[in-house]
Short mmCIF file of C-alpha atoms in Angstrom, two decimals:
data_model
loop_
_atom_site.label_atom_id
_atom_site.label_comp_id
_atom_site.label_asym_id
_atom_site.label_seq_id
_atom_site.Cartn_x
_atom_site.Cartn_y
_atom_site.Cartn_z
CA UNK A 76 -2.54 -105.17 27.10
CA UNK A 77 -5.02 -102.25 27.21
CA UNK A 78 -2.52 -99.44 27.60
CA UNK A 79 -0.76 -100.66 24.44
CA UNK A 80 -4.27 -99.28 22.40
CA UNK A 81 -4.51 -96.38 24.93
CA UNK A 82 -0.58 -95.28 23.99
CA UNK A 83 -1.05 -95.97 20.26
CA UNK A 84 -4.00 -93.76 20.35
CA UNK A 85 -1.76 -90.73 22.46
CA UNK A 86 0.71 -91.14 19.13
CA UNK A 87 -2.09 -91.16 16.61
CA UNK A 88 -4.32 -88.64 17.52
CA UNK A 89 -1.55 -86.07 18.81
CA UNK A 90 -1.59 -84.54 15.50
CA UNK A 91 -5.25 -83.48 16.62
CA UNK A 92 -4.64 -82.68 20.36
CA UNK A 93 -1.88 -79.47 21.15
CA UNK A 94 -1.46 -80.94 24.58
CA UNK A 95 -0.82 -84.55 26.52
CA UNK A 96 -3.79 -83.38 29.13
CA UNK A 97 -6.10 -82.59 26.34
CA UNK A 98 -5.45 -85.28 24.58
CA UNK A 99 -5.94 -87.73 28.27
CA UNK A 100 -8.92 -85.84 29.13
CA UNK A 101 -10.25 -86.36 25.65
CA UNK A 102 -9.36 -90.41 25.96
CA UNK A 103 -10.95 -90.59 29.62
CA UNK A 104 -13.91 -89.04 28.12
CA UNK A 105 -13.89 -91.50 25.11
CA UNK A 106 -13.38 -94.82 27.40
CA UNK A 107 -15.72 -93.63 30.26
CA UNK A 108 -12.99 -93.80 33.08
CA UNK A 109 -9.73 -92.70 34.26
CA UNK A 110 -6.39 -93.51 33.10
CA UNK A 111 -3.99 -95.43 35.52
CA UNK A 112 -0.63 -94.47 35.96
CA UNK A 113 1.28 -97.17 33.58
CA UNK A 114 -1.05 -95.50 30.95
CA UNK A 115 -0.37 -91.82 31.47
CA UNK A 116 3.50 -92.40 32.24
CA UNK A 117 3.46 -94.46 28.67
CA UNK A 118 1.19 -91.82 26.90
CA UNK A 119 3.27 -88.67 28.17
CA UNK A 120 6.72 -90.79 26.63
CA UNK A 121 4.62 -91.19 23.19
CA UNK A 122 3.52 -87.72 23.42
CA UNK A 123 6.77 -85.68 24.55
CA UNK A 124 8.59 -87.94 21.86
CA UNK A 125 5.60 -86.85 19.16
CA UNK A 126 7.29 -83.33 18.52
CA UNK A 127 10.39 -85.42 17.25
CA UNK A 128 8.76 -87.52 15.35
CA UNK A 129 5.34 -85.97 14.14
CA UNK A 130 7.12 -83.46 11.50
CA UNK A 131 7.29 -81.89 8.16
CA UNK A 132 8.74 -84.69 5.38
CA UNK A 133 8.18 -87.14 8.29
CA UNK A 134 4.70 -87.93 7.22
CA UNK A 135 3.89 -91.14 5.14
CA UNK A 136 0.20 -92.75 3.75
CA UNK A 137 -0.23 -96.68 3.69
CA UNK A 138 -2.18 -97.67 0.78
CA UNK A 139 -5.26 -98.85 2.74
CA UNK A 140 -9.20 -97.68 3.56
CA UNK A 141 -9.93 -98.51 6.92
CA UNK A 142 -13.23 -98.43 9.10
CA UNK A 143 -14.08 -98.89 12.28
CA UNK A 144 -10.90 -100.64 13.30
CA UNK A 145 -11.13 -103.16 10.10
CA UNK A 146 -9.41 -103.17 6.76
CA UNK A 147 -12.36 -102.49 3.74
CA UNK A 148 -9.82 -102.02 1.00
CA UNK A 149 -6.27 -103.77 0.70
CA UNK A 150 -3.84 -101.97 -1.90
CA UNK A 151 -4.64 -105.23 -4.19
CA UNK A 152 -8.90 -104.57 -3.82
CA UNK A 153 -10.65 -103.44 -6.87
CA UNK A 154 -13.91 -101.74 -6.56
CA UNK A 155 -16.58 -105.00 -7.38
CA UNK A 156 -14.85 -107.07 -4.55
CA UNK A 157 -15.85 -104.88 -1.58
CA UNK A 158 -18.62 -105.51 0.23
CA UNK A 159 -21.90 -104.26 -0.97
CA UNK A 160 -22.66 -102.68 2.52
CA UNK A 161 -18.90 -101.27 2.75
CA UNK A 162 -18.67 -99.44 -0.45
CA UNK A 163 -20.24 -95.97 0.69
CA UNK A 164 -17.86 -95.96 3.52
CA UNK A 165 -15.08 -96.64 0.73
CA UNK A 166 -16.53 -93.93 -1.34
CA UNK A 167 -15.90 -91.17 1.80
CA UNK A 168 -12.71 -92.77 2.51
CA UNK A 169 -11.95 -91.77 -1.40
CA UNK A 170 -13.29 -88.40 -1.40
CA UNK A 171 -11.15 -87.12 1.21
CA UNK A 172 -7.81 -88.68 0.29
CA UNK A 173 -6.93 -85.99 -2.19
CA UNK A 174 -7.37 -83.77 0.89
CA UNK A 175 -5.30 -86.18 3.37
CA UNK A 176 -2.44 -86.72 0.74
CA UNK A 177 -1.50 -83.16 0.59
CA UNK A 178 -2.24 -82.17 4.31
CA UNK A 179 0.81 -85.30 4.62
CA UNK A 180 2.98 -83.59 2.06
CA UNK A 181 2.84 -80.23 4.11
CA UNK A 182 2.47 -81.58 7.44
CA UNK A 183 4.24 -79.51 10.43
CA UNK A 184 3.51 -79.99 13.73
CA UNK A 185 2.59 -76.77 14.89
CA UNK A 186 -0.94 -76.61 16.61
CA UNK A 187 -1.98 -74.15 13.93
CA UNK A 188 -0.94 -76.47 11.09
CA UNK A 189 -2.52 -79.20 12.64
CA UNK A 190 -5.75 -77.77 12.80
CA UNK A 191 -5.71 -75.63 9.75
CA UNK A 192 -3.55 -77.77 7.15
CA UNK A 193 -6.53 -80.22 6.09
CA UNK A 194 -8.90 -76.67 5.67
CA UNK A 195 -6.06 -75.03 3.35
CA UNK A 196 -5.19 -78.66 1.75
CA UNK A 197 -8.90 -78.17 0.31
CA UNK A 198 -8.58 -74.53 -0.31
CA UNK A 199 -5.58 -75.63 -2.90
CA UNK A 200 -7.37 -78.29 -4.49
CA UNK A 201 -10.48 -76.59 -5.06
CA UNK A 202 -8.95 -73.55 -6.38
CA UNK A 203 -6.48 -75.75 -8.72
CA UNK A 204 -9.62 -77.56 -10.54
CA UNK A 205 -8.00 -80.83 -9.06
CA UNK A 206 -11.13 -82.30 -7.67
CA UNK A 207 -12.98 -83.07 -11.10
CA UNK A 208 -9.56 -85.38 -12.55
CA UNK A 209 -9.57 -87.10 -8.71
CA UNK A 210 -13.77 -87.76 -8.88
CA UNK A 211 -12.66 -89.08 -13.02
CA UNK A 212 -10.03 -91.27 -11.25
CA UNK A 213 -12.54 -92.29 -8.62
CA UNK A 214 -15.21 -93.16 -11.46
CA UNK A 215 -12.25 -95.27 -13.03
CA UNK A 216 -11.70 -97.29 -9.80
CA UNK A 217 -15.42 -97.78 -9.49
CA UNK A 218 -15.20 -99.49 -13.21
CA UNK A 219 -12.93 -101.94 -11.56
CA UNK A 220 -9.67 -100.49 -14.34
CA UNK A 221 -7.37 -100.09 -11.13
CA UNK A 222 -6.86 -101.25 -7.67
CA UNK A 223 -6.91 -99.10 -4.95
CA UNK A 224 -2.90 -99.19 -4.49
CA UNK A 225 -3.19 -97.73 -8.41
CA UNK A 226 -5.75 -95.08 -7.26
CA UNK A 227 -3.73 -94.02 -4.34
CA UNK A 228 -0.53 -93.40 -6.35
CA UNK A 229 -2.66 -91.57 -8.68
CA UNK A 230 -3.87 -89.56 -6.08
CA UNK A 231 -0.53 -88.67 -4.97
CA UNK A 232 0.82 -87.76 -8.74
CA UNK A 233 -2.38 -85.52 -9.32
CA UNK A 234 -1.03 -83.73 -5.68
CA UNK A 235 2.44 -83.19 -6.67
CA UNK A 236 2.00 -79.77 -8.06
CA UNK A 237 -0.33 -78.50 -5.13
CA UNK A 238 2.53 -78.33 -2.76
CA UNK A 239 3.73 -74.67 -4.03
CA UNK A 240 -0.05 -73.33 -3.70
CA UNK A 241 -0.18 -74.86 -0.32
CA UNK A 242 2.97 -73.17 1.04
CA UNK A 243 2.34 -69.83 -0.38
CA UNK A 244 -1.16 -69.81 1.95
CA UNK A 245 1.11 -70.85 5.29
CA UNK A 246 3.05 -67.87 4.42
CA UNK A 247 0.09 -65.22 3.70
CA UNK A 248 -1.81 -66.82 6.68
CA UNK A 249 0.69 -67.18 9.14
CA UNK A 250 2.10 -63.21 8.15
CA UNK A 251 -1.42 -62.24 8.62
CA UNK A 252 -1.30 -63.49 11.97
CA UNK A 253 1.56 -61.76 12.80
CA UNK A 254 0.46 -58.34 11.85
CA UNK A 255 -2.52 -59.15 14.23
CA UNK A 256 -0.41 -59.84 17.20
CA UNK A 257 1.64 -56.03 16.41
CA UNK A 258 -2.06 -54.60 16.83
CA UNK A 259 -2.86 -56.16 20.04
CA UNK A 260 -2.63 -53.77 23.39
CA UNK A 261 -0.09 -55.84 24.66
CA UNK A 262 2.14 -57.50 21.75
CA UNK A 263 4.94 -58.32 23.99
CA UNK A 264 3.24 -60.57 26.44
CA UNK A 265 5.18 -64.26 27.10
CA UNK A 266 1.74 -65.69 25.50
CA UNK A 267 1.66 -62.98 22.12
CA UNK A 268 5.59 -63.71 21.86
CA UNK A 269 5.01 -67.67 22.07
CA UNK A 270 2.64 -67.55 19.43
CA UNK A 271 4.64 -64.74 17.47
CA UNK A 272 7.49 -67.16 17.43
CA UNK A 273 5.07 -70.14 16.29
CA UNK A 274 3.46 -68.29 13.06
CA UNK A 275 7.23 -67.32 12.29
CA UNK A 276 8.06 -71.30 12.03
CA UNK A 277 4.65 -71.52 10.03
CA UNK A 278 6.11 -68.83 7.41
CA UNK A 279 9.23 -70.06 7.00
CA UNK A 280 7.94 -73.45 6.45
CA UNK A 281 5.76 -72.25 3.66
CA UNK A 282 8.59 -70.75 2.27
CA UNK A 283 10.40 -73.94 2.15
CA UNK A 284 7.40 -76.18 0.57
CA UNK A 285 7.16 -73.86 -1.92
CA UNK A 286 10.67 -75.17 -2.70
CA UNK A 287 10.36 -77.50 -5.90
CA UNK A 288 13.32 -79.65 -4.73
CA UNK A 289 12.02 -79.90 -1.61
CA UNK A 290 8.33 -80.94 -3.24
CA UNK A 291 10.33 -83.61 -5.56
CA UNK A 292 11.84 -85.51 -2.58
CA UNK A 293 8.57 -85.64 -0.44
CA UNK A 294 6.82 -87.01 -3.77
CA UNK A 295 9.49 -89.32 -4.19
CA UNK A 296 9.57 -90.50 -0.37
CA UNK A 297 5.74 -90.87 -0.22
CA UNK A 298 5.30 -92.97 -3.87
CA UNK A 299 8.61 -95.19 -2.55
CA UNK A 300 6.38 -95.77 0.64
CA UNK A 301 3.34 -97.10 -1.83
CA UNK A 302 5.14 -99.01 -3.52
CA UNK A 303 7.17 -100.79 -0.44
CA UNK A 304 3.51 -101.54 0.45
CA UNK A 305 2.64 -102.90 -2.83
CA UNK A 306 5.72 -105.02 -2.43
CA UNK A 307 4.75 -106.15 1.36
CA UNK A 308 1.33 -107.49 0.33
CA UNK A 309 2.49 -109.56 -2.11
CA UNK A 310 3.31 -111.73 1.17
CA UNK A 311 1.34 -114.02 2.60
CA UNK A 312 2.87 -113.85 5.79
CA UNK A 313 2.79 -110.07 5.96
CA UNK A 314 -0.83 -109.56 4.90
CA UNK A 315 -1.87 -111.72 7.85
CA UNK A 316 0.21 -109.17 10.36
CA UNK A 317 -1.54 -106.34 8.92
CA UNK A 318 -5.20 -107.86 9.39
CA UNK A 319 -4.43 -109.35 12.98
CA UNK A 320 -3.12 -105.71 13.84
CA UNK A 321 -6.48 -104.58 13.11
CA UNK A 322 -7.94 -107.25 14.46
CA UNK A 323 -6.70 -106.81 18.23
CA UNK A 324 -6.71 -103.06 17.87
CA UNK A 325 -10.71 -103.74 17.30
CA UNK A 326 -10.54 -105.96 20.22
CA UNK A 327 -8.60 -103.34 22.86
CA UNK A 328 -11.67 -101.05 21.97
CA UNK A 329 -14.34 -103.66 22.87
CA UNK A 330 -12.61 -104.58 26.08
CA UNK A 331 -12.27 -101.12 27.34
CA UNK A 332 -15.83 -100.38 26.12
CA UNK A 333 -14.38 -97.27 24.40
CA UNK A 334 -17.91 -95.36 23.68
CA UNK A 335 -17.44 -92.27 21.42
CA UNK A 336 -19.80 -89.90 22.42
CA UNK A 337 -18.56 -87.05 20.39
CA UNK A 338 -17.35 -89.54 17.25
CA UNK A 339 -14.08 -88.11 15.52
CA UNK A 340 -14.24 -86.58 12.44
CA UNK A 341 -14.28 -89.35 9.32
CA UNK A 342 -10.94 -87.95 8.25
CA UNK A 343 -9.27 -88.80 11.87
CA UNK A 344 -11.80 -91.83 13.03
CA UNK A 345 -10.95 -93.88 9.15
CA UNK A 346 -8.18 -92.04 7.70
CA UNK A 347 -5.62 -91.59 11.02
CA UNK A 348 -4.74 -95.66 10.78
CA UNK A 349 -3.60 -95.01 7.02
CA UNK A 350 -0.98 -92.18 8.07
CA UNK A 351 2.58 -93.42 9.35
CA UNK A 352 5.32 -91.94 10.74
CA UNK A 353 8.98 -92.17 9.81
CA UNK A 354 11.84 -89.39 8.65
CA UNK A 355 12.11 -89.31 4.72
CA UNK A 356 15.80 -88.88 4.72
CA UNK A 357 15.80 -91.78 7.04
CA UNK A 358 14.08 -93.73 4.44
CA UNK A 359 16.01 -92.50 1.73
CA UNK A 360 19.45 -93.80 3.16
CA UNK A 361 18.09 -97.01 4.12
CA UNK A 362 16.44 -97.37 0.56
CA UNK A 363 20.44 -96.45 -0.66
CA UNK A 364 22.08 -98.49 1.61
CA UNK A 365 20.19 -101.21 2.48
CA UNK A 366 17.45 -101.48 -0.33
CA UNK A 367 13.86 -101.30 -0.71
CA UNK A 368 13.27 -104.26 0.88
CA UNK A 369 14.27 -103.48 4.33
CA UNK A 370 12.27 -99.69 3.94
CA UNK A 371 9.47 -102.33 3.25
CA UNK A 372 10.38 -103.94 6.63
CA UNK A 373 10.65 -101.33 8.78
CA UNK A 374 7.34 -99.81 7.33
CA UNK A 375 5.39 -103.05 8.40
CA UNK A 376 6.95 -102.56 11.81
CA UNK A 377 5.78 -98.92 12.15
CA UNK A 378 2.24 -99.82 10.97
CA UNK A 379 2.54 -102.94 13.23
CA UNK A 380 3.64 -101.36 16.86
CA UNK A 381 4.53 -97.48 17.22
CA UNK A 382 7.76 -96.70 18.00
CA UNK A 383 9.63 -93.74 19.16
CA UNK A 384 13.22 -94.91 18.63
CA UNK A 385 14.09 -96.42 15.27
CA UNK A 386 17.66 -97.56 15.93
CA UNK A 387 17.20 -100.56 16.81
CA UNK A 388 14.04 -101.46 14.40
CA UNK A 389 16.46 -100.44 11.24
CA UNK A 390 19.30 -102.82 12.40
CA UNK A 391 16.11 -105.27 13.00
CA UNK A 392 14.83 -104.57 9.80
CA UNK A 393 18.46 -104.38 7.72
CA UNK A 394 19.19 -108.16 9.25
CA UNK A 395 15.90 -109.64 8.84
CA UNK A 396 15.77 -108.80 4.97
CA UNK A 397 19.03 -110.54 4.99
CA UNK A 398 17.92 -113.64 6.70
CA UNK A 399 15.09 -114.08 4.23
CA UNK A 400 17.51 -113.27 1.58
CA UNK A 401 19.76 -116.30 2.76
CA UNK A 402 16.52 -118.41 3.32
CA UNK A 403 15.55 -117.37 -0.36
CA UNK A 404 18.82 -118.06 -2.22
CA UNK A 405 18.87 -121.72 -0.01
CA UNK A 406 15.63 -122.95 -1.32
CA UNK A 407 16.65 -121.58 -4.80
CA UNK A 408 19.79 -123.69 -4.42
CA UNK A 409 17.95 -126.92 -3.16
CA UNK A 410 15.68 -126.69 -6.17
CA UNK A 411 18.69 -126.15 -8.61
CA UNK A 412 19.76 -129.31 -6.67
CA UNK A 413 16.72 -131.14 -6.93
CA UNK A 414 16.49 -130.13 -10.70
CA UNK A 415 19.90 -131.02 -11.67
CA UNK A 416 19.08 -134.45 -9.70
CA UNK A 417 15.78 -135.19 -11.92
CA UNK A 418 17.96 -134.40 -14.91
CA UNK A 419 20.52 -136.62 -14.48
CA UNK A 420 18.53 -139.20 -13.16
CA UNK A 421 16.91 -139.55 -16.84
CA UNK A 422 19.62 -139.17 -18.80
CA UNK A 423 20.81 -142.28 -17.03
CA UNK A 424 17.48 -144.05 -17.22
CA UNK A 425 17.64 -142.67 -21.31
CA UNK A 426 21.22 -143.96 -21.05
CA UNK A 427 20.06 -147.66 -19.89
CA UNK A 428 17.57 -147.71 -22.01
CA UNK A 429 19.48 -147.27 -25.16
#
């Protein structure tokens, strides 16, 4: 059962690492020994399969702070019913989700991006004035007038018109680049033209951002995945997978004695858990086709397990929202039943006692 953590772990954190052995030396480090061959042949499928999957629009947030492996904030929480000793970590978690919502709206995974988006995301907001109407909305959740599903979608809204800004620097940083690489002594070298090639995808992915179409749908995809959440924890049965997720993911770090010497930064050690991954158009047709219902489905089973091939989780998903539909509409009809039972039952009894 330990790989499972180890793997999930190889699929998180890749948008940090640029390389499976990095990102396995980096692991080995954190759990103090060395990977056995079940977990590296499962890690390199996660990883090799990250490219595909870890991509721009295929980036979604889950309404949730987490810490330490453990839930502090549900989307349903308001401010007064966390924990007295949990709230600063809450607070941090809060501060930097402006930051995390945009580096998810303009994610690409290109090693540059991935270590430079979260630094630019802040460059935009800070620039745009943004911060001061997120710390108002922050004060607002602390006054217990939202939840922290209502703060997140906030959050998001407040983002939408950042997108632009934030595609304009991938352009001017990425041509930059580029004109450094023409000055080098040897511009032509298989390592200059790799990385040539690599700012050229960065460019012409700013270019696209800066689309406002293409900012519309991402906003769109990313509020349909709050509110699918929303909808999710209004079940019982659902809530409880979410917290034993966390719950054995806490336990797979105890058993393996994971000790983090060098700790991750707060953004990837509380924030990573919150970030899912699944193609917008994907979501999109299912949403058309099948309803939001079964995007709500196959969310919970992305949080839930990571998963490289969705085929056969959508047809899961798709049949599962049906079966509960069926369940739904029988217990509505054995109640109709029951009710139509009680009523004639006293009309007679009215009947026999006129």
């Amino acid at each position: 059962m330990i790989w499972i953590y180890v793997v999930e772990l190889l699929g998180l954190i890749n948008v940090v690492w640029s390389s499976l052995e990095i990102g396995i030396e980096d692991i080995e480090r954190r759990i103090g020994r060395k990977m056995n061959d079940a977990e590296r042949k499962a890690g390199r499928e996660v990883f090799e399969n990250s490219p595909k999957i870890l991509n721009y629009r295929k980036v979604i947030l889950y309404p949730f702070a987490i810490h330490d492996n453990s839930f502090l904030v549900f989307p349903t929480t308001k401010y007064s019913e966390i924990e007295e000793g949990k709230r600063e970590h809450v607070k941090k978690i809060i501060e930097g989700l402006p930051r995390l919502t945009l580096w998810c709206m303009g994610f690409l995974n290109v090693p540059f991006c991935r270590e430079s988006t979260m630094m630019l995301s802040d460059e935009v907001l800070q620039k745009s004035g943004l911060y001061k109407h997120f710390d108002s909305l922050s004060k607002k959740y602390e006054e217990d007038k939202m939840t922290f599903g209502d703060l997140a979608k906030k959050i998001l809204e407040g983002c939408k018109g950042t997108l632009e800004e934030l595609g304009k620097l991938f352009v001017s940083k990425a041509s930059e680049e580029i004109r450094k690489l023409k000055d080098l002594p040897n511009p032509d070298s298989e390592e200059n033209k790799k990385k040539k090639e690599e700012f050229k995808e960065i460019k012409k992915h700013g270019e696209l951002i800066c689309n406002k179409r293409e900012e519309k749908q991402i906003f769109e995809v990313l509020n349909m995945a709050y509110d699918r959440c929303l909808s999710l924890w209004e079940r019982e049965e659902y809530r409880e997978n979410f917290i034993m997720k966390m719950r054995l993911k806490k336990l797979y770090v105890k058993e393996i004695k994971m000790e983090i010497k060098e700790p991750l930064s707060d953004y990837a050690n509380n924030q990573i858990s919150s970030i899912g991954y699944l193609d917008h158009d994907l979501l999109i047709k299912i949403d058309r086709e099948h309803g939001g219902e079964a995007v709500g489905e196959l969310m919970k089973e992305t949080f839930l397990e990571y998963k490289s091939d969705y085929k056969n989780e959508i047809n899961r998903a798709v049949l599962e929202v049906e079966e509960r539909k069926r369940r739904e509409e029988k217990e509505k009809r054995k109640e109709k039943r029951k009710e139509k039972e009680e009523k004639e039952r006293k009309e007679k009894k009215a009947n026999q006692n006129a």
